[in-house]
Short mmCIF file of C-alpha atoms in Angstrom, two decimals:
data_model
loop_
_atom_site.label_atom_id
_atom_site.label_comp_id
_atom_site.label_asym_id
_atom_site.label_seq_id
_atom_site.Cartn_x
_atom_site.Cartn_y
_atom_site.Cartn_z
CA UNK A 1 55.63 49.29 -79.03
CA UNK A 2 52.94 46.86 -78.05
CA UNK A 3 52.80 45.43 -74.57
CA UNK A 4 50.38 42.64 -75.44
CA UNK A 5 51.86 39.12 -75.35
CA UNK A 6 49.66 38.28 -78.37
CA UNK A 7 51.40 40.80 -80.59
CA UNK A 8 54.73 40.49 -78.79
CA UNK A 9 55.11 36.80 -79.71
CA UNK A 10 52.94 36.00 -82.74
CA UNK A 11 55.07 32.97 -83.72
CA UNK A 12 54.75 31.28 -80.32
CA UNK A 13 51.90 28.91 -79.46
CA UNK A 14 49.66 30.72 -76.94
CA UNK A 15 49.65 27.78 -74.52
CA UNK A 16 53.47 27.60 -74.53
CA UNK A 17 53.63 31.40 -74.14
CA UNK A 18 51.18 31.51 -71.23
CA UNK A 19 52.95 28.69 -69.33
CA UNK A 20 56.30 30.46 -69.89
CA UNK A 21 54.98 33.81 -68.64
CA UNK A 22 53.27 32.17 -65.64
CA UNK A 23 56.45 30.40 -64.52
CA UNK A 24 58.54 33.58 -64.77
CA UNK A 25 55.81 35.55 -62.95
CA UNK A 26 55.85 32.96 -60.15
CA UNK A 27 59.60 33.52 -59.91
CA UNK A 28 59.07 37.30 -59.60
CA UNK A 29 60.87 38.15 -62.86
CA UNK A 30 59.92 41.72 -63.91
CA UNK A 31 57.51 42.10 -66.84
CA UNK A 32 60.07 43.88 -68.98
CA UNK A 33 62.52 40.97 -68.63
CA UNK A 34 59.75 38.49 -69.45
CA UNK A 35 58.92 40.47 -72.60
CA UNK A 36 62.58 40.48 -73.60
CA UNK A 37 62.91 36.70 -73.19
CA UNK A 38 59.60 36.08 -74.98
CA UNK A 39 60.60 38.27 -77.92
CA UNK A 40 63.83 36.30 -78.21
CA UNK A 41 61.91 33.01 -78.30
CA UNK A 42 59.60 34.45 -80.94
CA UNK A 43 62.50 35.69 -83.08
CA UNK A 44 64.21 32.29 -82.93
CA UNK A 45 60.98 30.45 -83.84
CA UNK A 46 60.49 32.83 -86.77
CA UNK A 47 64.07 32.47 -88.03
CA UNK A 48 64.25 28.69 -87.53
CA UNK A 49 60.66 28.12 -88.72
CA UNK A 50 60.15 25.88 -85.68
CA UNK A 51 57.50 25.84 -82.99
CA UNK A 52 58.54 26.82 -79.48
CA UNK A 53 58.28 23.27 -78.09
CA UNK A 54 60.66 21.91 -80.74
CA UNK A 55 63.21 24.71 -80.29
CA UNK A 56 62.96 25.32 -76.55
CA UNK A 57 61.30 22.23 -75.08
CA UNK A 58 58.95 22.41 -72.13
CA UNK A 59 58.07 26.06 -71.35
CA UNK A 60 58.23 25.61 -67.57
CA UNK A 61 61.64 23.89 -67.65
CA UNK A 62 63.00 26.52 -70.03
CA UNK A 63 61.68 29.35 -67.86
CA UNK A 64 63.23 27.76 -64.76
CA UNK A 65 66.67 27.58 -66.42
CA UNK A 66 66.39 31.12 -67.72
CA UNK A 67 65.24 32.58 -64.39
CA UNK A 68 68.47 31.54 -62.68
CA UNK A 69 70.34 34.49 -64.14
CA UNK A 70 67.50 37.01 -64.51
CA UNK A 71 66.86 39.75 -61.93
CA UNK A 72 63.76 39.45 -59.75
CA UNK A 73 61.36 41.91 -58.17
CA UNK A 74 61.65 42.30 -54.43
CA UNK A 75 58.67 40.50 -52.86
CA UNK A 76 56.92 42.32 -50.04
CA UNK A 77 54.33 39.69 -49.03
CA UNK A 78 53.30 41.49 -45.83
CA UNK A 79 52.65 44.79 -47.62
CA UNK A 80 50.92 43.08 -50.55
CA UNK A 81 48.98 40.87 -48.13
CA UNK A 82 47.81 43.89 -46.12
CA UNK A 83 46.64 45.61 -49.32
CA UNK A 84 44.67 42.53 -50.44
CA UNK A 85 43.11 42.04 -46.98
CA UNK A 86 42.05 45.70 -46.84
CA UNK A 87 40.62 45.47 -50.37
CA UNK A 88 38.77 42.22 -49.62
CA UNK A 89 37.32 43.63 -46.42
CA UNK A 90 36.27 46.75 -48.32
CA UNK A 91 34.52 44.73 -51.04
CA UNK A 92 32.63 42.55 -48.53
CA UNK A 93 31.71 45.52 -46.37
CA UNK A 94 30.46 47.65 -49.28
CA UNK A 95 28.39 44.84 -50.79
CA UNK A 96 26.73 44.06 -47.46
CA UNK A 97 26.49 47.44 -45.72
CA UNK A 98 25.77 49.82 -48.61
CA UNK A 99 22.36 48.39 -49.70
CA UNK A 100 20.73 48.57 -46.21
CA UNK A 101 22.23 52.04 -45.69
CA UNK A 102 20.76 53.25 -49.00
CA UNK A 103 17.41 51.73 -47.99
CA UNK A 104 17.55 53.21 -44.47
CA UNK A 105 17.73 49.79 -42.79
CA UNK A 106 20.17 48.40 -40.22
CA UNK A 107 22.67 45.78 -41.33
CA UNK A 108 21.40 42.32 -40.38
CA UNK A 109 24.04 39.62 -40.58
CA UNK A 110 23.65 35.88 -40.19
CA UNK A 111 26.36 33.66 -38.73
CA UNK A 112 26.96 32.34 -42.25
CA UNK A 113 27.85 35.87 -43.40
CA UNK A 114 30.22 36.34 -40.49
CA UNK A 115 31.92 33.02 -41.23
CA UNK A 116 32.21 33.93 -44.91
CA UNK A 117 34.01 37.18 -44.00
CA UNK A 118 36.52 35.32 -41.84
CA UNK A 119 37.17 32.58 -44.42
CA UNK A 120 37.50 35.10 -47.27
CA UNK A 121 40.06 37.13 -45.34
CA UNK A 122 41.99 34.00 -44.36
CA UNK A 123 42.00 32.83 -48.00
CA UNK A 124 43.29 36.24 -49.14
CA UNK A 125 46.11 36.15 -46.59
CA UNK A 126 46.98 32.54 -47.44
CA UNK A 127 47.22 33.30 -51.18
CA UNK A 128 49.47 36.31 -50.54
CA UNK A 129 51.83 34.40 -48.28
CA UNK A 130 51.74 31.11 -50.21
CA UNK A 131 55.13 29.91 -51.48
CA UNK A 132 55.72 29.66 -55.22
CA UNK A 133 55.33 25.83 -55.39
CA UNK A 134 51.83 26.09 -53.89
CA UNK A 135 50.82 28.83 -56.33
CA UNK A 136 52.31 26.76 -59.17
CA UNK A 137 50.19 23.79 -58.10
CA UNK A 138 47.07 25.97 -58.01
CA UNK A 139 47.68 27.25 -61.55
CA UNK A 140 48.04 23.69 -62.87
CA UNK A 141 45.31 22.02 -60.84
CA UNK A 142 42.92 19.84 -62.81
CA UNK A 143 39.19 20.39 -62.55
CA UNK A 144 38.69 17.59 -60.02
CA UNK A 145 41.53 18.89 -57.86
CA UNK A 146 40.02 22.39 -57.94
CA UNK A 147 36.60 20.89 -57.11
CA UNK A 148 38.14 18.98 -54.19
CA UNK A 149 39.86 22.10 -52.86
CA UNK A 150 36.64 24.11 -53.25
CA UNK A 151 34.69 21.43 -51.39
CA UNK A 152 37.26 21.52 -48.60
CA UNK A 153 36.82 25.28 -48.25
CA UNK A 154 33.02 24.84 -48.20
CA UNK A 155 33.27 22.21 -45.44
CA UNK A 156 35.60 24.46 -43.43
CA UNK A 157 33.13 27.32 -43.89
CA UNK A 158 30.24 25.16 -42.70
CA UNK A 159 32.22 23.95 -39.67
CA UNK A 160 33.21 27.53 -38.80
CA UNK A 161 29.58 28.62 -39.11
CA UNK A 162 28.59 26.09 -36.43
CA UNK A 163 31.03 27.77 -34.01
CA UNK A 164 29.39 31.18 -34.34
CA UNK A 165 26.49 31.75 -31.89
CA UNK A 166 23.17 31.46 -33.63
CA UNK A 167 20.90 34.47 -33.97
CA UNK A 168 20.62 37.69 -35.87
CA UNK A 169 23.48 40.15 -35.61
CA UNK A 170 22.32 43.74 -36.07
CA UNK A 171 24.55 46.76 -36.58
CA UNK A 172 24.06 50.31 -37.91
CA UNK A 173 24.72 50.19 -41.67
CA UNK A 174 25.96 53.77 -42.21
CA UNK A 175 29.26 53.67 -40.27
CA UNK A 176 30.08 50.20 -41.58
CA UNK A 177 29.38 51.30 -45.16
CA UNK A 178 31.55 54.42 -44.75
CA UNK A 179 34.42 52.45 -43.21
CA UNK A 180 34.12 49.86 -46.01
CA UNK A 181 34.23 52.58 -48.68
CA UNK A 182 37.40 53.95 -47.10
CA UNK A 183 38.94 50.46 -46.97
CA UNK A 184 38.00 49.90 -50.62
CA UNK A 185 39.70 53.14 -51.67
CA UNK A 186 42.77 52.56 -49.50
CA UNK A 187 43.15 49.00 -50.82
CA UNK A 188 42.93 50.16 -54.45
CA UNK A 189 45.49 52.93 -53.90
CA UNK A 190 47.82 50.51 -52.08
CA UNK A 191 47.64 47.97 -54.92
CA UNK A 192 48.40 50.68 -57.47
CA UNK A 193 51.21 52.22 -55.39
CA UNK A 194 52.77 48.77 -54.82
CA UNK A 195 53.50 48.61 -58.52
CA UNK A 196 52.34 45.02 -59.07
CA UNK A 197 49.50 46.11 -61.36
CA UNK A 198 51.89 48.26 -63.43
CA UNK A 199 54.43 45.51 -64.09
CA UNK A 200 53.17 44.55 -67.55
CA UNK A 201 54.96 42.21 -69.96
CA UNK A 202 56.42 44.75 -72.36
CA UNK A 203 58.19 44.54 -75.69
CA UNK A 204 61.94 45.24 -75.82
CA UNK A 205 62.59 48.96 -76.10
CA UNK A 206 59.14 49.88 -74.79
CA UNK A 207 60.65 52.20 -72.21
CA UNK A 208 59.64 55.51 -73.75
CA UNK A 209 57.45 57.99 -71.91
CA UNK A 210 54.36 56.92 -73.86
CA UNK A 211 54.70 53.29 -72.76
CA UNK A 212 55.27 54.33 -69.15
CA UNK A 213 52.11 56.46 -69.28
CA UNK A 214 50.17 53.56 -70.83
CA UNK A 215 51.34 51.15 -68.11
CA UNK A 216 50.39 53.66 -65.40
CA UNK A 217 46.93 54.13 -66.93
CA UNK A 218 46.45 50.35 -67.14
CA UNK A 219 47.49 50.06 -63.48
CA UNK A 220 44.96 52.71 -62.43
CA UNK A 221 42.19 50.94 -64.38
CA UNK A 222 43.05 47.50 -62.95
CA UNK A 223 43.22 48.88 -59.40
CA UNK A 224 39.90 50.70 -59.84
CA UNK A 225 38.11 47.71 -61.41
CA UNK A 226 37.36 45.90 -58.15
CA UNK A 227 35.90 48.96 -56.34
CA UNK A 228 33.75 49.73 -59.38
CA UNK A 229 32.43 46.14 -59.53
CA UNK A 230 31.74 46.18 -55.77
CA UNK A 231 29.85 49.47 -56.03
CA UNK A 232 27.83 48.19 -59.00
CA UNK A 233 26.99 44.99 -57.11
CA UNK A 234 25.97 46.97 -54.01
CA UNK A 235 23.84 49.30 -56.15
CA UNK A 236 22.13 46.31 -57.79
CA UNK A 237 21.43 44.70 -54.43
CA UNK A 238 19.97 47.98 -53.13
CA UNK A 239 17.51 48.02 -56.05
CA UNK A 240 16.23 44.51 -55.34
CA UNK A 241 12.76 44.38 -53.69
CA UNK A 242 12.98 43.98 -49.90
CA UNK B 1 104.34 39.56 -100.50
CA UNK B 2 101.85 39.52 -97.62
CA UNK B 3 101.66 36.38 -95.57
CA UNK B 4 98.44 34.44 -96.00
CA UNK B 5 95.94 34.86 -93.20
CA UNK B 6 95.92 32.04 -90.62
CA UNK B 7 93.19 29.51 -91.27
CA UNK B 8 89.91 30.16 -89.53
CA UNK B 9 89.23 27.14 -87.33
CA UNK B 10 85.49 27.65 -87.75
CA UNK B 11 85.71 27.76 -91.54
CA UNK B 12 88.16 24.88 -91.66
CA UNK B 13 86.00 22.40 -89.83
CA UNK B 14 84.03 19.91 -91.87
CA UNK B 15 80.30 20.60 -91.95
CA UNK B 16 78.39 17.52 -90.92
CA UNK B 17 75.48 16.47 -88.80
CA UNK B 18 77.24 14.54 -86.06
CA UNK B 19 75.64 13.38 -82.87
CA UNK B 20 78.18 14.51 -80.32
CA UNK B 21 77.55 13.44 -76.73
CA UNK B 22 75.82 16.18 -74.79
CA UNK B 23 78.47 16.27 -72.05
CA UNK B 24 81.18 17.02 -74.63
CA UNK B 25 79.23 19.98 -75.99
CA UNK B 26 78.34 21.34 -72.54
CA UNK B 27 82.03 21.74 -71.74
CA UNK B 28 82.95 23.70 -74.84
CA UNK B 29 79.75 25.39 -76.04
CA UNK B 30 80.28 28.71 -74.26
CA UNK B 31 83.77 28.96 -75.73
CA UNK B 32 82.41 28.21 -79.21
CA UNK B 33 79.68 30.84 -78.85
CA UNK B 34 82.26 33.42 -77.76
CA UNK B 35 84.41 32.41 -80.73
CA UNK B 36 81.54 33.07 -83.15
CA UNK B 37 81.05 36.50 -81.58
CA UNK B 38 84.75 37.27 -81.96
CA UNK B 39 83.91 37.71 -85.68
CA UNK B 40 81.42 40.46 -84.82
CA UNK B 41 78.06 41.02 -83.14
CA UNK B 42 75.24 38.76 -84.22
CA UNK B 43 71.95 37.24 -82.99
CA UNK B 44 71.13 33.91 -81.40
CA UNK B 45 69.80 32.00 -84.41
CA UNK B 46 72.84 33.02 -86.49
CA UNK B 47 75.14 31.74 -83.73
CA UNK B 48 73.29 28.41 -83.76
CA UNK B 49 73.50 28.21 -87.55
CA UNK B 50 77.23 28.90 -87.59
CA UNK B 51 77.92 26.33 -84.90
CA UNK B 52 75.89 23.78 -86.88
CA UNK B 53 77.79 24.81 -90.02
CA UNK B 54 81.16 23.88 -88.54
CA UNK B 55 79.91 20.47 -87.51
CA UNK B 56 78.93 20.90 -83.88
CA UNK B 57 75.41 19.74 -84.65
CA UNK B 58 72.08 21.44 -84.00
CA UNK B 59 72.13 23.67 -80.93
CA UNK B 60 68.59 24.08 -79.65
CA UNK B 61 67.31 27.48 -78.56
CA UNK B 62 66.60 26.04 -75.13
CA UNK B 63 70.33 25.39 -74.74
CA UNK B 64 71.73 28.44 -76.49
CA UNK B 65 69.81 31.36 -74.96
CA UNK B 66 70.29 30.44 -71.28
CA UNK B 67 74.00 30.07 -72.11
CA UNK B 68 74.08 33.53 -73.73
CA UNK B 69 72.21 34.86 -70.70
CA UNK B 70 74.84 33.44 -68.34
CA UNK B 71 77.64 34.92 -70.44
CA UNK B 72 75.86 38.29 -70.37
CA UNK B 73 75.38 38.06 -66.60
CA UNK B 74 79.11 37.31 -66.26
CA UNK B 75 79.93 40.52 -68.15
CA UNK B 76 81.31 38.78 -71.25
CA UNK B 77 78.56 39.96 -73.62
CA UNK B 78 76.65 43.12 -74.41
CA UNK B 79 73.03 42.86 -75.60
CA UNK B 80 71.23 45.21 -77.98
CA UNK B 81 67.87 44.98 -79.71
CA UNK B 82 68.06 46.09 -83.35
CA UNK B 83 64.96 46.73 -85.44
CA UNK B 84 64.33 44.27 -88.28
CA UNK B 85 63.54 45.09 -91.92
CA UNK B 86 59.86 45.88 -91.55
CA UNK B 87 59.46 43.13 -88.97
CA UNK B 88 60.19 42.50 -85.33
CA UNK B 89 63.73 43.17 -84.19
CA UNK B 90 66.49 40.80 -83.12
CA UNK B 91 68.65 40.83 -80.04
CA UNK B 92 72.31 41.14 -81.02
CA UNK B 93 75.14 39.96 -78.80
CA UNK B 94 78.64 41.45 -78.85
CA UNK B 95 81.82 40.54 -76.99
CA UNK B 96 82.89 42.92 -74.25
CA UNK B 97 86.55 43.51 -73.40
CA UNK B 98 86.17 41.04 -70.54
CA UNK B 99 84.64 38.57 -73.01
CA UNK B 100 87.59 38.99 -75.40
CA UNK B 101 90.04 38.40 -72.57
CA UNK B 102 88.06 35.38 -71.35
CA UNK B 103 87.97 33.90 -74.86
CA UNK B 104 91.73 34.46 -75.27
CA UNK B 105 92.63 32.84 -71.95
CA UNK B 106 90.14 29.99 -72.11
CA UNK B 107 90.90 29.07 -75.72
CA UNK B 108 94.60 28.74 -74.80
CA UNK B 109 93.70 26.54 -71.84
CA UNK B 110 91.31 24.54 -74.00
CA UNK B 111 94.08 23.93 -76.58
CA UNK B 112 96.34 22.54 -73.86
CA UNK B 113 93.52 20.43 -72.44
CA UNK B 114 92.52 19.09 -75.88
CA UNK B 115 96.14 18.24 -76.75
CA UNK B 116 96.59 16.51 -73.42
CA UNK B 117 93.36 14.55 -73.82
CA UNK B 118 94.15 13.58 -77.39
CA UNK B 119 97.65 12.37 -76.63
CA UNK B 120 96.40 10.40 -73.64
CA UNK B 121 93.31 8.83 -75.20
CA UNK B 122 95.01 7.91 -78.46
CA UNK B 123 98.30 6.78 -76.92
CA UNK B 124 99.53 3.27 -77.70
CA UNK B 125 99.11 2.34 -74.03
CA UNK B 126 95.36 2.73 -74.36
CA UNK B 127 95.16 0.15 -77.18
CA UNK B 128 97.05 -2.65 -75.48
#
C-alpha cells in the first residue's frame, strides 16, 4: 500500500492534512499511527461528503485530542542531538577542508568562518533539544517573525565574530578533511540507525515485508542525501578558479 | 406462540434533528456508541449516522473518533481495517467482552440515574 500522504488521504485538504501530521509528529506519534488516523479522517470525509474542517474542526486541536490516547515514540534528544551535531560538523568540515586538500593548499579560515561553525553547531543542538511548543512556534512563524529570528541569529554571529582574535587561521587541510569525512559518514549512519528517517506515515495494513523494505530504502536515501550534497558542494568549490 | 422481541430502544426513538446541549451528550455518548456496536461491528461514519437516526443529532467526526479511540484504549473495542469495494478500506470497531460487560453494567446504572433525574426534575415540587 502507498505510504504517501497524498494518496493516503485524497479526500482531505492538503493544508488540513499537513497541519494534522505536523502536530502529531511534534507529539512523537509514530508514523504508522498517524497514517491510521489520517485514513480514518479520509474515510469519514468520503462517506459524509464533507471537508475535514467541517467534520473534524481545526486540525491542530483535533490532533491534540487524538494524541492523548495514542502511543508515542521514545524521544532520545541527547542521542539525536549528538547525531545532528556530528553530521553538521561533518558537512561544514567537508565543504571547507576538502577543496583546499584537493588543490594541495592549506586550509585558511577567517574568524567569520570560525564563528559560523560555532553558531551552526549551537543552532543544531538548540533545535534538537527544543521543547515541542518552541518547535510548534517555528513551524507556524510568519515571514516577518522568521525574518526577525534570522536577523537575531545574524547579529549574534556578528557579535561572536568580534570576540574571535583577528587574523588568518591556517591548518593542514588533509587531516581536517579526513576527519570531516568520517564525521559525515558516522552522522549519516547514526541518523539512519536511530530510526527517525524510517518512521514514515504509512497506510493501514502497510506492514508487509515489501513496505518495510521500502521504508528502509527511503531511510538510507534520506540519510545519504546530506553527505552527497556536501560532497557535491565541496567538489564544485574545488573546481572554482583560485 | 413465540413472545415478541423486546423493542429496540434505538429503533423506537423518534428521528429528529434536535439541538441537545453538548454537556448532555458528553455524558452519554460513549454508552450510545457501545450500544450501536452491540448490534455488530461497524465503522465510524455508520455509528454517527445511526446515532443521528435515533434523534441524538449530528455527531461530528472530531467528537466521535477520539471517543472511539478512548474506548479502544480502555479495552472495550477491537479495531480492524477492512478493504472497501474497489476503494480505500474502512476501520471497523467491535465490542470486546470487556466492552459488553461495561455496556451491561453502565446501561443499568444509566437507567437508574435517568429515572432518578426524571422523577426529581419533573416532580411537582419543582413546579411550585
